[in-house]
GROMACS .gro file of C-alpha atoms in nm:
model
  155
    1UNK     CA    1  -0.353  -0.435   0.616
    2UNK     CA    2  -0.080  -0.462   0.382
    3UNK     CA    3  -0.079  -0.099   0.306
    4UNK     CA    4  -0.138   0.034   0.612
    5UNK     CA    5   0.159  -0.191   0.754
    6UNK     CA    6   0.369  -0.015   0.489
    7UNK     CA    7   0.258   0.333   0.475
    8UNK     CA    8   0.465   0.413   0.692
    9UNK     CA    9   0.715   0.321   0.479
   10UNK     CA   10   0.650   0.431   0.202
   11UNK     CA   11   0.609   0.788   0.386
   12UNK     CA   12   1.020   0.734   0.486
   13UNK     CA   13   1.099   0.672   0.084
   14UNK     CA   14   0.920   0.989   0.029
   15UNK     CA   15   1.119   1.219   0.230
   16UNK     CA   16   1.423   1.055   0.212
   17UNK     CA   17   1.414   1.026  -0.173
   18UNK     CA   18   1.335   1.422  -0.165
   19UNK     CA   19   1.578   1.514   0.102
   20UNK     CA   20   1.863   1.323  -0.128
   21UNK     CA   21   1.770   1.470  -0.414
   22UNK     CA   22   1.791   1.848  -0.276
   23UNK     CA   23   2.112   1.785  -0.142
   24UNK     CA   24   2.186   1.660  -0.430
   25UNK     CA   25   2.086   1.941  -0.670
   26UNK     CA   26   2.293   2.169  -0.405
   27UNK     CA   27   2.601   2.052  -0.461
   28UNK     CA   28   2.575   2.087  -0.797
   29UNK     CA   29   2.428   1.789  -0.984
   30UNK     CA   30   2.274   1.806  -1.237
   31UNK     CA   31   1.939   1.496  -1.387
   32UNK     CA   32   2.019   1.475  -1.761
   33UNK     CA   33   1.650   1.330  -1.746
   34UNK     CA   34   1.508   1.710  -1.590
   35UNK     CA   35   1.327   1.801  -1.411
   36UNK     CA   36   1.065   1.516  -1.562
   37UNK     CA   37   1.371   1.271  -1.492
   38UNK     CA   38   1.356   1.417  -1.159
   39UNK     CA   39   1.010   1.355  -0.987
   40UNK     CA   40   1.080   1.010  -1.212
   41UNK     CA   41   1.350   0.956  -1.025
   42UNK     CA   42   1.146   1.074  -0.692
   43UNK     CA   43   0.861   0.836  -0.761
   44UNK     CA   44   1.106   0.521  -0.847
   45UNK     CA   45   1.290   0.603  -0.532
   46UNK     CA   46   0.976   0.530  -0.411
   47UNK     CA   47   0.838   0.229  -0.607
   48UNK     CA   48   1.145   0.070  -0.461
   49UNK     CA   49   1.118   0.127  -0.088
   50UNK     CA   50   0.773   0.064  -0.141
   51UNK     CA   51   0.941  -0.291  -0.300
   52UNK     CA   52   1.138  -0.373  -0.018
   53UNK     CA   53   0.874  -0.334   0.271
   54UNK     CA   54   0.737  -0.583   0.051
   55UNK     CA   55   1.050  -0.839   0.208
   56UNK     CA   56   0.994  -0.742   0.529
   57UNK     CA   57   0.614  -0.731   0.516
   58UNK     CA   58   0.634  -1.098   0.461
   59UNK     CA   59   0.874  -1.203   0.627
   60UNK     CA   60   0.665  -1.060   0.876
   61UNK     CA   61   0.405  -1.242   0.849
   62UNK     CA   62   0.538  -1.529   0.792
   63UNK     CA   63   0.711  -1.570   1.110
   64UNK     CA   64   0.597  -1.368   1.315
   65UNK     CA   65   0.879  -1.279   1.489
   66UNK     CA   66   1.083  -0.890   1.420
   67UNK     CA   67   1.365  -1.042   1.495
   68UNK     CA   68   1.314  -1.273   1.138
   69UNK     CA   69   1.252  -0.926   0.951
   70UNK     CA   70   1.565  -0.761   1.140
   71UNK     CA   71   1.778  -1.070   1.049
   72UNK     CA   72   1.695  -1.025   0.688
   73UNK     CA   73   1.882  -0.660   0.611
   74UNK     CA   74   2.204  -0.801   0.690
   75UNK     CA   75   2.126  -1.004   0.410
   76UNK     CA   76   1.997  -0.726   0.170
   77UNK     CA   77   2.306  -0.523   0.225
   78UNK     CA   78   2.525  -0.773   0.172
   79UNK     CA   79   2.341  -0.841  -0.228
   80UNK     CA   80   2.296  -0.399  -0.194
   81UNK     CA   81   2.700  -0.384  -0.200
   82UNK     CA   82   2.786  -0.742  -0.367
   83UNK     CA   83   2.621  -0.425  -0.699
   84UNK     CA   84   2.673  -0.170  -0.901
   85UNK     CA   85   2.557   0.030  -0.598
   86UNK     CA   86   2.917   0.190  -0.515
   87UNK     CA   87   3.005   0.229  -0.937
   88UNK     CA   88   2.895   0.142  -1.243
   89UNK     CA   89   3.004  -0.166  -1.390
   90UNK     CA   90   3.258  -0.045  -1.639
   91UNK     CA   91   3.444   0.127  -1.338
   92UNK     CA   92   3.458  -0.198  -1.122
   93UNK     CA   93   3.838  -0.312  -1.153
   94UNK     CA   94   3.862  -0.668  -0.958
   95UNK     CA   95   3.654  -0.963  -1.228
   96UNK     CA   96   3.518  -1.111  -1.060
   97UNK     CA   97   3.342  -0.818  -0.864
   98UNK     CA   98   3.219  -0.687  -1.114
   99UNK     CA   99   3.039  -1.059  -1.246
  100UNK     CA  100   2.896  -1.080  -0.954
  101UNK     CA  101   2.753  -0.727  -1.029
  102UNK     CA  102   2.670  -0.730  -1.365
  103UNK     CA  103   2.430  -1.097  -1.248
  104UNK     CA  104   2.308  -0.992  -0.944
  105UNK     CA  105   1.936  -0.790  -1.019
  106UNK     CA  106   1.979  -0.529  -0.766
  107UNK     CA  107   2.188  -0.353  -1.052
  108UNK     CA  108   1.928  -0.373  -1.300
  109UNK     CA  109   1.753  -0.156  -0.955
  110UNK     CA  110   2.025   0.085  -0.923
  111UNK     CA  111   2.165   0.158  -1.308
  112UNK     CA  112   1.810   0.241  -1.387
  113UNK     CA  113   1.791   0.488  -1.140
  114UNK     CA  114   2.113   0.649  -1.142
  115UNK     CA  115   2.035   0.640  -1.515
  116UNK     CA  116   1.765   0.967  -1.471
  117UNK     CA  117   2.027   1.094  -1.313
  118UNK     CA  118   2.364   1.066  -1.531
  119UNK     CA  119   2.203   0.955  -1.948
  120UNK     CA  120   1.874   1.120  -1.938
  121UNK     CA  121   1.603   0.889  -2.033
  122UNK     CA  122   1.783   0.533  -2.137
  123UNK     CA  123   1.544   0.306  -2.152
  124UNK     CA  124   1.678   0.040  -2.239
  125UNK     CA  125   1.884   0.101  -1.801
  126UNK     CA  126   1.560   0.229  -1.727
  127UNK     CA  127   1.299  -0.068  -1.768
  128UNK     CA  128   1.454  -0.290  -1.647
  129UNK     CA  129   1.518  -0.187  -1.327
  130UNK     CA  130   1.164  -0.069  -1.373
  131UNK     CA  131   1.093  -0.468  -1.465
  132UNK     CA  132   1.288  -0.643  -1.165
  133UNK     CA  133   1.189  -0.386  -0.887
  134UNK     CA  134   0.734  -0.502  -1.030
  135UNK     CA  135   0.919  -0.833  -1.002
  136UNK     CA  136   1.036  -0.741  -0.672
  137UNK     CA  137   0.672  -0.628  -0.536
  138UNK     CA  138   0.464  -0.862  -0.727
  139UNK     CA  139   0.678  -1.085  -0.617
  140UNK     CA  140   0.644  -1.015  -0.170
  141UNK     CA  141   0.322  -0.904  -0.163
  142UNK     CA  142   0.188  -1.197  -0.307
  143UNK     CA  143   0.366  -1.356  -0.044
  144UNK     CA  144   0.306  -1.173   0.170
  145UNK     CA  145  -0.141  -1.107   0.103
  146UNK     CA  146  -0.096  -1.537   0.145
  147UNK     CA  147   0.077  -1.549   0.423
  148UNK     CA  148  -0.179  -1.268   0.541
  149UNK     CA  149  -0.482  -1.451   0.440
  150UNK     CA  150  -0.343  -1.775   0.632
  151UNK     CA  151  -0.235  -1.624   0.940
  152UNK     CA  152  -0.588  -1.440   0.962
  153UNK     CA  153  -0.788  -1.888   0.866
  154UNK     CA  154  -0.546  -1.986   1.175
  155UNK     CA  155  -0.717  -1.726   1.424
   0.00000   0.00000   0.00000
């Protein structure tokens, strides 16, 4: 049930990441990690999309409310805004903002994605991003599976 529920989001993540990559390449972006890095970038972006879908799946199963699921996205937006999404930490001039961005685990995900474009195969940046994404995936799909089991048992 959980795989089927997130299949649409996975398809959108694939399409979205390929479109963004294609537009970037059309406008002159070069990937330091090469062609294999482009494939890794798309795979990583899809992994991020699926991991975040786990948050929505968990909330949907726990609350049974579409409003609750929609209500979490402003919070996620704030967490993304207070990360290195817009600028790498080295370019953030406000100390308080840089500190929050450096402590925000989502910055590791964003920096991992960015590293494939700018730095190439920088495993010191890529692996922490994959680890945080994996943790989000395991945590929230684990919680969603548990919530699904409870919901099925109640009916």
